[in-house]
CSV table of C-alpha atoms in Angstrom, one decimal:
chain,number,residue,atom,x,y,z
A,68,UNK,CA,77.2,121.8,22.1
A,69,UNK,CA,76.6,124.4,19.4
A,70,UNK,CA,73.3,125.4,21.0
A,71,UNK,CA,75.1,125.9,24.4
A,72,UNK,CA,77.8,128.1,22.8
A,73,UNK,CA,75.1,130.3,21.1
A,74,UNK,CA,73.2,130.5,24.4
A,75,UNK,CA,76.3,131.5,26.3
A,76,UNK,CA,77.0,134.3,23.7
A,77,UNK,CA,73.4,135.6,24.0
A,78,UNK,CA,73.7,135.6,27.8
A,79,UNK,CA,77.0,137.5,27.7
A,80,UNK,CA,75.7,140.1,25.3
A,81,UNK,CA,72.6,140.6,27.5
A,82,UNK,CA,74.8,141.0,30.6
A,83,UNK,CA,76.9,143.7,28.8
A,84,UNK,CA,73.8,145.6,27.7
A,85,UNK,CA,72.2,145.5,31.1
A,86,UNK,CA,75.2,147.1,32.8
A,87,UNK,CA,75.8,149.7,30.0
A,88,UNK,CA,73.5,152.3,31.4
A,89,UNK,CA,74.6,152.6,35.0
A,90,UNK,CA,72.5,155.7,35.9
A,91,UNK,CA,69.3,154.0,34.8
A,92,UNK,CA,70.4,150.8,36.5
A,93,UNK,CA,70.8,152.7,39.9
A,94,UNK,CA,67.6,154.8,39.5
A,95,UNK,CA,65.5,151.6,39.1
A,96,UNK,CA,66.5,150.5,42.5
A,97,UNK,CA,65.5,153.8,44.0
A,98,UNK,CA,62.1,153.4,42.5
A,99,UNK,CA,61.8,150.0,44.2
A,100,UNK,CA,63.3,151.0,47.6
A,101,UNK,CA,61.2,154.1,48.3
A,102,UNK,CA,57.8,152.4,48.1
A,103,UNK,CA,59.3,149.5,50.3
A,104,UNK,CA,60.5,151.9,53.0
A,105,UNK,CA,57.0,153.5,53.0
A,106,UNK,CA,55.4,150.0,53.3
A,107,UNK,CA,57.6,149.3,56.3
A,108,UNK,CA,56.4,152.5,58.1
A,109,UNK,CA,52.8,151.6,57.1
A,110,UNK,CA,52.9,148.2,58.7
A,111,UNK,CA,54.7,149.7,61.7
A,112,UNK,CA,51.7,151.8,62.2
A,113,UNK,CA,49.2,148.9,61.6
A,114,UNK,CA,51.0,146.9,64.3
A,115,UNK,CA,51.2,149.8,66.8
A,116,UNK,CA,49.9,148.4,70.1
A,117,UNK,CA,49.3,144.9,68.5
A,118,UNK,CA,51.5,141.8,68.8
A,119,UNK,CA,50.0,140.0,65.8
A,120,UNK,CA,47.7,140.8,62.8
A,121,UNK,CA,46.1,137.8,60.9
A,122,UNK,CA,48.7,135.5,62.5
A,123,UNK,CA,51.8,137.7,61.5
A,124,UNK,CA,54.0,139.5,63.8
A,125,UNK,CA,55.6,142.8,62.7
A,126,UNK,CA,58.9,141.1,62.2
A,127,UNK,CA,57.2,138.3,60.3
A,128,UNK,CA,55.3,140.6,57.9
A,129,UNK,CA,58.4,142.6,57.2
A,130,UNK,CA,60.3,139.4,56.5
A,131,UNK,CA,57.5,138.5,54.1
A,132,UNK,CA,57.8,141.8,52.2
A,133,UNK,CA,61.6,141.6,52.1
A,134,UNK,CA,61.3,138.2,50.3
A,135,UNK,CA,58.4,139.5,48.1
A,136,UNK,CA,60.6,142.5,47.1
A,137,UNK,CA,63.3,140.1,46.1
A,138,UNK,CA,61.0,137.9,44.1
A,139,UNK,CA,58.8,140.4,42.4
A,140,UNK,CA,60.9,141.8,39.5
A,141,UNK,CA,62.2,138.3,38.6
A,142,UNK,CA,59.0,136.3,38.6
A,143,UNK,CA,56.5,138.9,37.4
A,144,UNK,CA,55.1,138.0,33.9
A,145,UNK,CA,55.6,140.9,31.6
A,146,UNK,CA,55.5,141.6,27.8
A,147,UNK,CA,59.2,141.2,26.8
A,148,UNK,CA,60.1,144.3,24.7
A,149,UNK,CA,62.7,142.5,22.5
A,150,UNK,CA,60.3,139.8,21.6
A,151,UNK,CA,57.4,142.2,20.9
A,152,UNK,CA,59.7,144.5,18.9
A,153,UNK,CA,61.1,141.6,16.9
A,154,UNK,CA,57.6,140.6,15.9
A,155,UNK,CA,56.3,144.0,15.1
A,156,UNK,CA,59.3,145.3,13.1
A,157,UNK,CA,59.9,142.0,11.3
A,158,UNK,CA,63.4,141.5,12.5
A,159,UNK,CA,62.1,138.1,13.7
A,160,UNK,CA,62.8,136.9,10.1
A,161,UNK,CA,66.6,137.1,10.8
A,162,UNK,CA,66.2,135.0,13.9
A,163,UNK,CA,64.4,132.3,12.0
A,164,UNK,CA,67.6,131.7,10.0
A,165,UNK,CA,69.6,131.0,13.2
A,166,UNK,CA,70.2,127.5,14.5
A,167,UNK,CA,68.9,128.3,18.0
A,168,UNK,CA,65.1,128.2,18.2
A,169,UNK,CA,63.7,131.7,18.8
A,170,UNK,CA,61.9,130.9,22.1
A,171,UNK,CA,65.1,129.5,23.6
A,172,UNK,CA,67.1,132.5,22.3
A,173,UNK,CA,64.5,134.9,23.9
A,174,UNK,CA,64.6,133.0,27.2
A,175,UNK,CA,68.4,133.1,27.2
A,176,UNK,CA,68.6,136.8,26.5
A,177,UNK,CA,66.1,137.5,29.3
A,178,UNK,CA,68.1,135.4,31.8
A,179,UNK,CA,71.2,137.2,30.8
A,180,UNK,CA,69.7,140.6,31.4
A,181,UNK,CA,68.1,139.6,34.7
A,182,UNK,CA,71.2,137.9,36.0
A,183,UNK,CA,72.8,141.3,36.5
A,184,UNK,CA,69.9,142.3,38.6
A,185,UNK,CA,70.0,139.1,40.5
A,186,UNK,CA,73.5,139.9,41.7
A,187,UNK,CA,72.8,143.4,42.7
A,188,UNK,CA,69.3,142.9,44.1
A,189,UNK,CA,70.7,140.1,46.4
A,190,UNK,CA,73.3,142.4,47.8
A,191,UNK,CA,70.8,145.3,48.2
A,192,UNK,CA,68.1,143.2,49.8
A,193,UNK,CA,70.7,141.5,52.1
A,194,UNK,CA,72.0,144.9,53.2
A,195,UNK,CA,68.5,146.2,53.6
A,196,UNK,CA,67.6,143.2,55.9
A,197,UNK,CA,70.6,144.0,58.0
A,198,UNK,CA,69.5,147.6,58.4
A,199,UNK,CA,66.0,146.6,59.2
A,200,UNK,CA,67.3,144.2,61.8
A,201,UNK,CA,69.3,147.0,63.3
A,202,UNK,CA,66.3,149.2,63.4
A,203,UNK,CA,64.3,146.5,65.3
A,204,UNK,CA,61.9,145.6,62.4
A,205,UNK,CA,63.4,142.1,61.9
A,206,UNK,CA,64.4,139.6,64.6
A,207,UNK,CA,67.1,136.9,64.5
A,208,UNK,CA,64.3,134.3,64.8
A,209,UNK,CA,63.1,135.1,61.3
A,210,UNK,CA,66.5,134.3,59.8
A,211,UNK,CA,67.2,130.7,58.8
A,212,UNK,CA,70.0,129.3,56.7
A,213,UNK,CA,68.0,126.2,55.9
A,214,UNK,CA,65.1,128.5,55.0
A,215,UNK,CA,67.3,130.4,52.6
A,216,UNK,CA,68.5,127.2,50.9
A,217,UNK,CA,64.9,126.1,50.4
A,218,UNK,CA,63.9,129.6,49.2
A,219,UNK,CA,66.7,129.8,46.6
A,220,UNK,CA,65.8,126.4,45.2
A,221,UNK,CA,62.1,127.4,44.9
A,222,UNK,CA,63.1,130.8,43.5
A,223,UNK,CA,64.9,129.3,40.6
A,224,UNK,CA,61.8,127.2,39.7
A,225,UNK,CA,59.5,130.3,40.1
A,226,UNK,CA,61.9,132.3,38.0
A,227,UNK,CA,61.6,129.8,35.2
A,228,UNK,CA,57.8,129.7,35.4
A,229,UNK,CA,57.7,133.6,35.3
A,230,UNK,CA,59.9,133.6,32.2
A,231,UNK,CA,57.7,131.0,30.4
A,232,UNK,CA,54.6,133.1,31.3
A,233,UNK,CA,56.3,136.3,30.1
A,234,UNK,CA,57.2,134.6,26.8
A,235,UNK,CA,53.7,133.3,26.3
A,236,UNK,CA,52.2,136.8,26.9
A,237,UNK,CA,54.8,138.3,24.5
A,238,UNK,CA,53.8,135.9,21.7
A,239,UNK,CA,50.3,137.3,21.9
A,240,UNK,CA,51.8,140.1,19.8
A,241,UNK,CA,51.5,137.7,16.8
A,242,UNK,CA,47.8,138.0,17.0
A,243,UNK,CA,47.2,141.6,17.9
A,244,UNK,CA,48.8,144.9,16.8
A,245,UNK,CA,49.7,145.8,20.4
A,246,UNK,CA,49.9,143.6,23.6
A,247,UNK,CA,50.1,146.7,25.8
A,248,UNK,CA,46.5,146.0,27.1
A,249,UNK,CA,47.4,142.5,28.1
A,250,UNK,CA,50.6,143.7,29.7
A,251,UNK,CA,48.6,146.3,31.8
A,252,UNK,CA,46.1,143.7,32.8
A,253,UNK,CA,48.8,141.4,34.1
A,254,UNK,CA,50.6,144.1,35.9
A,255,UNK,CA,47.3,145.1,37.6
A,256,UNK,CA,46.2,141.7,38.7
A,257,UNK,CA,49.6,140.1,39.4
A,258,UNK,CA,50.5,141.9,42.7
A,259,UNK,CA,47.1,140.9,44.2
A,260,UNK,CA,46.8,137.3,43.0
A,261,UNK,CA,50.5,136.5,43.6
A,262,UNK,CA,50.6,137.7,47.2
A,263,UNK,CA,53.1,140.4,46.6
A,264,UNK,CA,50.7,143.2,47.5
A,265,UNK,CA,49.4,141.5,50.6
A,266,UNK,CA,49.7,137.9,51.8
A,267,UNK,CA,46.9,135.7,50.3
A,268,UNK,CA,45.7,134.6,53.8
A,269,UNK,CA,44.8,138.2,54.5
A,270,UNK,CA,42.5,138.4,51.5
A,271,UNK,CA,38.7,137.6,51.5
A,272,UNK,CA,37.9,133.9,51.1
A,273,UNK,CA,36.5,134.1,47.6
A,274,UNK,CA,39.6,135.9,46.3
A,275,UNK,CA,41.9,133.4,48.1
A,276,UNK,CA,39.9,130.5,46.5
A,277,UNK,CA,40.3,131.9,43.1
A,278,UNK,CA,44.0,132.2,43.5
A,279,UNK,CA,44.4,128.5,44.1
A,280,UNK,CA,43.3,127.9,40.5
A,281,UNK,CA,46.0,130.2,39.1
A,282,UNK,CA,49.8,129.9,38.8
A,283,UNK,CA,50.5,133.3,40.3
A,284,UNK,CA,50.6,132.2,43.9
A,285,UNK,CA,53.5,129.9,43.2
A,286,UNK,CA,55.6,132.9,42.0
A,287,UNK,CA,55.6,134.8,45.3
A,288,UNK,CA,53.2,133.6,48.1
A,289,UNK,CA,54.2,130.0,48.1
A,290,UNK,CA,58.0,130.5,47.8
A,291,UNK,CA,57.8,132.7,50.9
A,292,UNK,CA,55.9,129.9,52.7
A,293,UNK,CA,58.6,127.5,51.6
A,294,UNK,CA,61.1,129.8,53.3
A,295,UNK,CA,59.1,129.8,56.6
A,296,UNK,CA,58.6,126.0,56.4
A,297,UNK,CA,54.7,126.2,56.0
A,298,UNK,CA,55.0,124.8,52.5
A,299,UNK,CA,57.1,121.6,51.8
A,300,UNK,CA,59.8,122.3,49.3
A,301,UNK,CA,59.1,119.1,47.2
A,302,UNK,CA,55.4,119.8,46.9
A,303,UNK,CA,56.1,123.4,45.8
A,304,UNK,CA,58.7,122.3,43.2
A,305,UNK,CA,56.3,119.7,41.9
A,306,UNK,CA,53.4,122.3,41.6
A,307,UNK,CA,55.7,124.8,39.9
A,308,UNK,CA,57.0,122.1,37.5
A,309,UNK,CA,53.4,121.3,36.6
A,310,UNK,CA,52.6,124.9,35.8
A,311,UNK,CA,55.8,125.4,34.0
A,312,UNK,CA,55.0,122.4,31.8
A,313,UNK,CA,51.6,123.9,31.0
A,314,UNK,CA,53.3,127.3,30.3
A,315,UNK,CA,55.9,125.7,28.1
A,316,UNK,CA,53.2,123.9,26.1
A,317,UNK,CA,51.4,127.2,25.7
A,318,UNK,CA,54.5,129.0,24.6
A,319,UNK,CA,55.2,126.3,22.0
A,320,UNK,CA,51.6,126.4,20.6
A,321,UNK,CA,51.6,130.2,20.4
A,322,UNK,CA,55.0,130.2,18.8
A,323,UNK,CA,54.1,127.6,16.1
A,324,UNK,CA,50.8,129.4,15.4
A,325,UNK,CA,52.5,132.8,15.4
A,326,UNK,CA,55.5,131.6,13.3
A,327,UNK,CA,53.1,130.3,10.6
A,328,UNK,CA,51.1,133.5,10.7
A,329,UNK,CA,54.3,135.7,10.5
A,330,UNK,CA,55.6,133.7,7.6
A,331,UNK,CA,52.4,134.0,5.7
A,332,UNK,CA,52.2,137.8,6.2
A,333,UNK,CA,55.9,138.2,5.3
A,334,UNK,CA,55.5,136.2,2.1
């Protein structure tokens, strides 16, 4: 119970911090919206005079990118600034004295900060979908309440997997002076290997085959397929749970090794 109280406090603090800078908060969505609008126009040009491309209709591909836009910022593995800063500045020492294990604290803080975005992004993406439907880019046949229920379930699992991968990447700071290089590498390959840049079934076969041995497709591509009914929900949840278990084990191993290294250096 004490752990839950601490976790709730960390969540509430992160929520307040995330909503403190409203201008930055609003600008971050403009940065997302403008490229997406350009993408809609680009695909409109690609489909000009064509009913389908690689098995997708124009409405189907726009639906794909609406869902990918929703998923991307929540599931993309990143270097968590707070974790990296705690390790590099030594403030991690104060966290080691607290009853809540630091990895759980870091996850709670991250969820708290992203929960604000989840509320706002859901409203914005929903409004955007309505506007796209009014403009003729989406059709009613692409909307499914059952699909949304399946999508939300798999989204929560993918969100957890993305958080664990982010934490694992952040703990790399224990073993290097700066993990910026790793962060840039992940930000470069993730859009391609997850299917957020382009659906994986549009990629060359050798790239698509490589993606099947990596967890990234379960963060964007497969959740969208769950929405459309091409991927069974149970199978997706089982696969994500497997990858999440591996990610959690990696987080724990990196944390234990890093904690020992940090203590030795601090002493």
